[in-house]
Short mmCIF file of C-alpha atoms in Angstrom, two decimals:
data_model
loop_
_atom_site.label_atom_id
_atom_site.label_comp_id
_atom_site.label_asym_id
_atom_site.label_seq_id
_atom_site.Cartn_x
_atom_site.Cartn_y
_atom_site.Cartn_z
CA MET A 1 -19.11 11.58 4.54
CA LYS A 2 -17.29 14.92 4.58
CA LEU A 3 -13.93 13.16 4.15
CA ILE A 4 -15.25 11.07 1.24
CA LYS A 5 -16.61 14.18 -0.50
CA GLU A 6 -13.24 15.85 -0.04
CA ILE A 7 -11.43 12.87 -1.57
CA PHE A 8 -13.68 13.01 -4.65
CA HIS A 9 -13.21 16.77 -4.87
CA ARG A 10 -9.41 16.49 -4.74
CA ASN A 11 -8.85 13.76 -7.33
CA LYS A 12 -11.86 12.25 -9.08
CA LEU A 13 -9.84 9.70 -11.07
CA LEU A 14 -8.19 8.11 -8.03
CA ALA A 15 -11.39 8.46 -6.00
CA TYR A 16 -13.56 6.61 -8.54
CA ALA A 17 -10.84 4.00 -9.18
CA GLY A 18 -10.68 3.33 -5.45
CA LEU A 19 -14.47 3.10 -5.22
CA ILE A 20 -14.51 0.51 -8.02
CA CYS A 21 -11.90 -1.55 -6.10
CA LEU A 22 -14.10 -1.41 -2.99
CA LEU A 23 -17.17 -2.55 -4.96
CA VAL A 24 -15.22 -5.39 -6.59
CA ALA A 25 -14.02 -6.50 -3.13
CA ILE A 26 -17.64 -6.59 -1.93
CA LEU A 27 -18.77 -8.59 -4.98
CA LEU A 28 -15.90 -11.06 -4.56
CA GLY A 29 -16.77 -11.36 -0.87
CA ILE A 30 -20.37 -12.24 -1.77
CA TYR A 31 -19.14 -14.82 -4.28
CA ALA A 32 -16.41 -16.32 -2.06
CA PRO A 33 -18.64 -18.75 -0.08
CA PHE A 34 -19.76 -20.31 -3.38
CA ASN A 35 -16.23 -20.59 -4.78
CA SER A 36 -14.72 -24.07 -4.70
CA LYS A 37 -11.24 -23.23 -6.01
CA GLU A 38 -8.30 -23.03 -3.61
CA VAL A 39 -4.79 -21.58 -3.90
CA LEU A 40 -2.19 -22.73 -1.36
CA GLY A 41 -4.97 -24.22 0.74
CA LEU A 42 -7.13 -21.10 0.86
CA ASN A 43 -10.29 -19.97 -0.90
CA SER A 44 -8.88 -18.40 -4.06
CA MET A 45 -11.05 -15.28 -3.62
CA ILE A 46 -9.33 -14.21 -0.41
CA LYS A 47 -6.24 -12.80 -2.10
CA PRO A 48 -8.05 -10.62 -4.67
CA ILE A 49 -10.36 -9.32 -1.93
CA LYS A 50 -7.33 -8.28 0.16
CA PHE A 51 -5.65 -6.61 -2.81
CA CYS A 52 -8.84 -4.79 -3.83
CA LEU A 53 -9.22 -3.41 -0.31
CA SER A 54 -5.55 -2.45 -0.09
CA ILE A 55 -5.59 -0.66 -3.46
CA TRP A 56 -8.84 1.11 -2.53
CA ILE A 57 -7.20 2.51 0.60
CA TYR A 58 -4.02 3.42 -1.34
CA GLN A 59 -5.89 5.26 -4.10
CA TRP A 60 -8.10 7.22 -1.72
CA THR A 61 -5.09 8.11 0.42
CA MET A 62 -3.16 9.34 -2.62
CA ALA A 63 -6.22 11.29 -3.80
CA TYR A 64 -6.24 13.11 -0.47
CA LEU A 65 -2.50 13.61 0.16
CA LEU A 66 -1.29 14.48 -3.35
CA PHE A 67 -3.64 17.46 -3.33
CA TYR A 68 -0.85 19.24 -1.41
CA VAL A 69 1.65 18.81 -4.25
CA ASN A 70 1.92 22.18 -5.97
CA ASN A 71 2.40 20.75 -9.47
CA GLN A 72 -1.04 19.19 -10.01
CA GLN A 73 -0.27 18.36 -13.63
CA ARG A 74 2.34 15.88 -12.37
CA VAL A 75 -0.23 14.47 -9.97
CA LYS A 76 -2.70 14.04 -12.83
CA TRP A 77 -0.24 11.98 -14.88
CA TYR A 78 0.69 9.97 -11.79
CA ALA A 79 -3.00 9.21 -11.21
CA TYR A 80 -3.37 7.88 -14.77
CA LEU A 81 -0.29 5.67 -14.32
CA SER A 82 -1.45 4.41 -10.95
CA VAL A 83 -4.91 3.47 -12.20
CA PHE A 84 -3.44 1.69 -15.23
CA VAL A 85 -0.93 -0.32 -13.17
CA MET A 86 -3.39 -1.24 -10.43
CA THR A 87 -6.03 -2.25 -12.97
CA PHE A 88 -3.55 -4.58 -14.65
CA GLU A 89 -2.43 -6.06 -11.33
CA LEU A 90 -5.96 -6.67 -10.10
CA SER A 91 -6.96 -8.15 -13.47
CA VAL A 92 -4.15 -10.71 -13.18
CA ILE A 93 -4.85 -11.49 -9.52
CA ILE A 94 -8.61 -11.86 -10.03
CA GLY A 95 -8.22 -13.80 -13.27
CA GLN A 96 -5.82 -16.28 -11.70
CA ALA A 97 -8.08 -16.61 -8.67
CA PHE A 98 -11.00 -17.70 -10.86
CA ILE A 99 -8.93 -20.47 -12.45
CA GLY A 100 -7.28 -21.44 -9.16
CA GLY A 101 -3.80 -20.33 -10.22
CA LEU A 102 -1.00 -18.37 -8.59
CA SER A 103 -0.71 -14.68 -9.47
CA HIS A 104 2.56 -14.12 -7.58
CA PHE A 105 5.58 -16.45 -7.68
CA ASN A 106 3.96 -18.28 -10.58
CA GLN A 107 6.36 -20.72 -12.22
CA THR A 108 3.81 -23.36 -13.13
CA SER A 109 3.01 -21.98 -16.61
CA SER A 110 4.73 -19.73 -19.12
CA LEU A 111 1.74 -17.35 -19.28
CA GLY A 112 1.58 -17.13 -15.50
CA GLY A 113 5.29 -16.38 -15.35
CA ILE A 114 5.02 -13.66 -18.01
CA LEU A 115 2.06 -12.00 -16.25
CA TYR A 116 3.92 -12.08 -12.93
CA ALA A 117 7.00 -10.51 -14.54
CA LEU A 118 4.86 -7.78 -16.14
CA MET A 119 3.24 -7.06 -12.78
CA GLY A 120 6.70 -6.63 -11.28
CA VAL A 121 7.85 -4.25 -14.02
CA LEU A 122 4.72 -2.11 -13.71
CA ILE A 123 4.91 -1.96 -9.91
CA VAL A 124 8.53 -0.81 -10.13
CA TRP A 125 7.42 1.85 -12.63
CA VAL A 126 4.63 3.26 -10.46
CA THR A 127 6.75 3.04 -7.30
CA SER A 128 9.56 4.94 -9.02
CA ALA A 129 7.02 7.55 -10.13
CA THR A 130 5.85 7.80 -6.51
CA LEU A 131 9.45 8.40 -5.43
CA VAL A 132 9.89 11.18 -8.00
CA LEU A 133 6.65 12.85 -6.88
CA THR A 134 7.70 12.47 -3.24
CA ILE A 135 11.05 14.17 -3.89
CA ARG A 136 9.25 17.02 -5.66
CA PHE A 137 6.94 17.41 -2.68
CA ILE A 138 9.86 17.39 -0.23
CA PHE A 139 11.62 20.21 -2.08
CA GLN A 140 8.58 22.39 -2.63
CA LYS A 141 9.20 26.00 -1.68
CA THR A 142 5.73 26.59 -0.23
CA TYR A 143 3.04 24.48 1.45
CA SER A 144 -0.63 25.14 2.05
CA ILE A 145 -0.58 23.15 5.30
CA PRO A 146 1.33 23.40 8.61
CA ALA A 147 4.98 22.30 8.41
CA SER A 148 4.46 19.45 10.89
CA PHE A 149 1.63 17.93 8.86
CA ALA A 150 3.65 18.36 5.65
CA LEU A 151 6.55 16.57 7.36
CA SER A 152 4.34 13.62 8.28
CA ILE A 153 3.19 13.30 4.66
CA LYS A 154 6.79 13.37 3.41
CA ILE A 155 7.82 10.62 5.83
CA GLY A 156 4.72 8.55 5.07
CA LEU A 157 5.37 8.75 1.33
CA LEU A 158 9.05 7.85 1.74
CA LEU A 159 8.34 4.82 3.92
CA PHE A 160 5.65 3.73 1.49
CA VAL A 161 8.19 3.82 -1.34
CA VAL A 162 10.87 2.00 0.67
CA PHE A 163 8.59 -0.85 1.69
CA SER A 164 6.98 -1.04 -1.74
CA PHE A 165 10.44 -1.77 -3.12
CA PHE A 166 10.87 -4.25 -0.26
CA GLY A 167 8.13 -6.24 -1.99
CA GLY A 168 10.61 -6.67 -4.84
CA TYR A 169 12.91 -8.50 -2.42
CA MET A 170 10.25 -11.19 -2.08
CA SER A 171 10.20 -11.48 -5.87
CA VAL A 172 13.96 -12.01 -5.92
CA LEU A 173 13.61 -14.75 -3.30
CA ASN A 174 10.56 -16.11 -5.17
CA THR A 175 8.82 -16.62 -1.84
CA HIS A 176 7.48 -14.66 1.09
CA ASN A 177 8.23 -17.34 3.69
CA ILE A 178 11.61 -17.69 5.39
CA GLY A 179 12.35 -21.12 6.84
CA GLY A 180 9.64 -23.12 5.11
CA LYS A 181 7.44 -23.39 2.07
CA MET A 182 4.34 -21.35 1.31
CA GLY A 183 0.82 -22.71 1.77
CA GLU A 184 1.04 -24.12 5.28
CA SER A 185 -0.56 -22.86 8.51
CA GLY A 186 -1.37 -19.14 8.52
CA LEU A 187 -3.46 -16.50 10.27
CA PRO A 188 -7.15 -16.33 9.27
CA LEU A 189 -7.76 -14.18 6.16
CA LEU A 190 -4.32 -12.56 6.25
CA ASN A 191 -2.68 -15.98 5.89
CA TRP A 192 0.60 -14.75 7.39
CA SER A 193 2.58 -17.83 8.32
CA THR A 194 2.34 -19.02 11.92
CA LEU A 195 5.19 -21.50 11.37
CA TYR A 196 7.89 -19.48 9.60
CA GLY A 197 9.06 -15.94 9.03
CA ASP A 198 6.77 -14.09 6.63
CA LEU A 199 8.07 -11.04 4.76
CA ARG A 200 4.53 -9.95 3.90
CA VAL A 201 4.05 -8.74 7.48
CA ALA A 202 6.75 -6.05 7.25
CA HIS A 203 5.66 -5.22 3.70
CA PHE A 204 2.08 -4.69 4.89
CA PHE A 205 2.90 -2.47 7.85
CA GLY A 206 5.59 -0.66 5.85
CA ILE A 207 3.37 0.41 2.96
CA HIS A 208 0.60 1.44 5.33
CA ALA A 209 2.91 4.03 6.81
CA LEU A 210 1.33 6.02 3.96
CA GLN A 211 -1.83 6.26 6.09
CA ILE A 212 -0.53 5.91 9.65
CA ILE A 213 2.22 8.55 9.72
CA PRO A 214 0.18 11.36 8.07
CA LEU A 215 -2.79 10.48 10.29
CA ALA A 216 -0.56 10.79 13.35
CA GLY A 217 0.83 14.03 11.95
CA TYR A 218 -2.68 15.43 11.45
CA PHE A 219 -3.67 14.81 15.08
CA ILE A 220 -0.32 16.09 16.39
CA THR A 221 -0.73 19.28 14.36
CA GLU A 222 -4.28 19.71 15.68
CA LYS A 223 -3.23 19.25 19.32
CA ILE A 224 0.13 21.06 19.40
CA GLN A 225 0.26 24.66 18.20
CA ASP A 226 4.02 25.08 18.61
CA GLU A 227 5.42 24.02 15.22
CA ARG A 228 8.86 23.04 16.51
CA LYS A 229 7.34 20.83 19.19
CA ALA A 230 4.81 19.37 16.76
CA LYS A 231 7.56 18.46 14.27
CA THR A 232 9.52 16.80 17.09
CA PHE A 233 6.51 14.63 17.94
CA VAL A 234 6.04 13.75 14.27
CA TRP A 235 9.68 12.63 14.06
CA MET A 236 9.33 10.61 17.27
CA SER A 237 6.16 8.89 16.02
CA ALA A 238 7.76 8.12 12.67
CA LEU A 239 10.94 6.72 14.23
CA ILE A 240 8.96 4.50 16.59
CA TYR A 241 6.90 3.19 13.69
CA PHE A 242 9.98 2.67 11.52
CA ALA A 243 11.66 0.76 14.38
CA PHE A 244 8.55 -1.42 14.66
CA VAL A 245 8.54 -2.28 10.95
CA THR A 246 12.31 -2.84 10.94
CA THR A 247 11.86 -5.28 13.82
CA LEU A 248 9.28 -7.13 11.72
CA VAL A 249 11.80 -7.35 8.87
CA VAL A 250 14.49 -8.80 11.15
CA GLN A 251 11.99 -11.17 12.78
CA SER A 252 10.86 -12.57 9.44
CA LEU A 253 14.43 -12.92 8.11
CA MET A 254 15.25 -14.94 11.22
CA GLY A 255 12.42 -17.32 10.30
CA ILE A 256 10.27 -16.30 13.28
CA PRO A 257 6.53 -15.97 12.59
CA PHE A 258 4.68 -12.74 13.46
CA ILE A 259 2.33 -14.70 15.71
CA LEU A 260 3.22 -18.22 16.85
CA ASN A 261 0.74 -21.00 16.16
#
C-alpha cells in the first residue's frame, strides 16, 4: 500500500490512467468466459486483457521512476502524451476484440489497416519522447538518489526504448512469427508460438527491463554501501539481462520457439 500511495503522490495522471487500465482488464476478464468471438483461434478478450495489464504496469512504473527527472514540466507533458497514445491503442485493441477483428497486422479491411498504421505512428512518437526524456535524465547534473540506483534507471529506460522500437521490426515484417504463420499452437494466455520463432518473446522481456533492471538496482543499492561496487553489480546484472534478451532475439530469428511444444 505504501508503494501505491507513493506512485499516486509522484504522478497522479499516470497513476490514475494505470488504475483504469487495471480495472478494464478485470472487467474484460469477467466478461471473457461469456465471449464467443475468437481471433487467431483464441478468445478475443485475451489480447486486450494482456495489453491493459502491460500498460498498467508501464504507467505505474513511469509514474514512480520519472519522479527522479529534475525537469518535472517535461515529465508532465510526457505523461499527457503517454496517456493519449495508450488510450488510443487500447481503444483500437478492445474495439477490434469485440468485433472479432485483428488490431495488429490488420490487412483485412481498410479501416483496420488505417487504425493499425495510426497505432504505429503514435507508438513511435511516444517511444521517441521516452528516448528524449531518457537522454535528459542521463545527462542531469544532480540526482536525488544514489548513483547506482540512478544508473539502473538509466539502463532500464534505454533498454525499454530499444525493445519498444524492436516492436516496429515486427510491423515491418507484418508478423511476429518466424518460420510459420500466426494463429497456430501457442502457450496458454501468452500465446507465444510453440512451433516457430516468436519475436514477441524478446519484445516482452526487453520492454520489461524497465521494471527488472531498476528493481535489481534498488536492491543492490540497499545491500551494497560502496557506490563503485554497487555500480559494478548493476552493470553486471544489466549485461546478463541484455544477453538473455539478445539470445531470445536470435532464437526467434532462427525460427526456434521459446518453449517447444
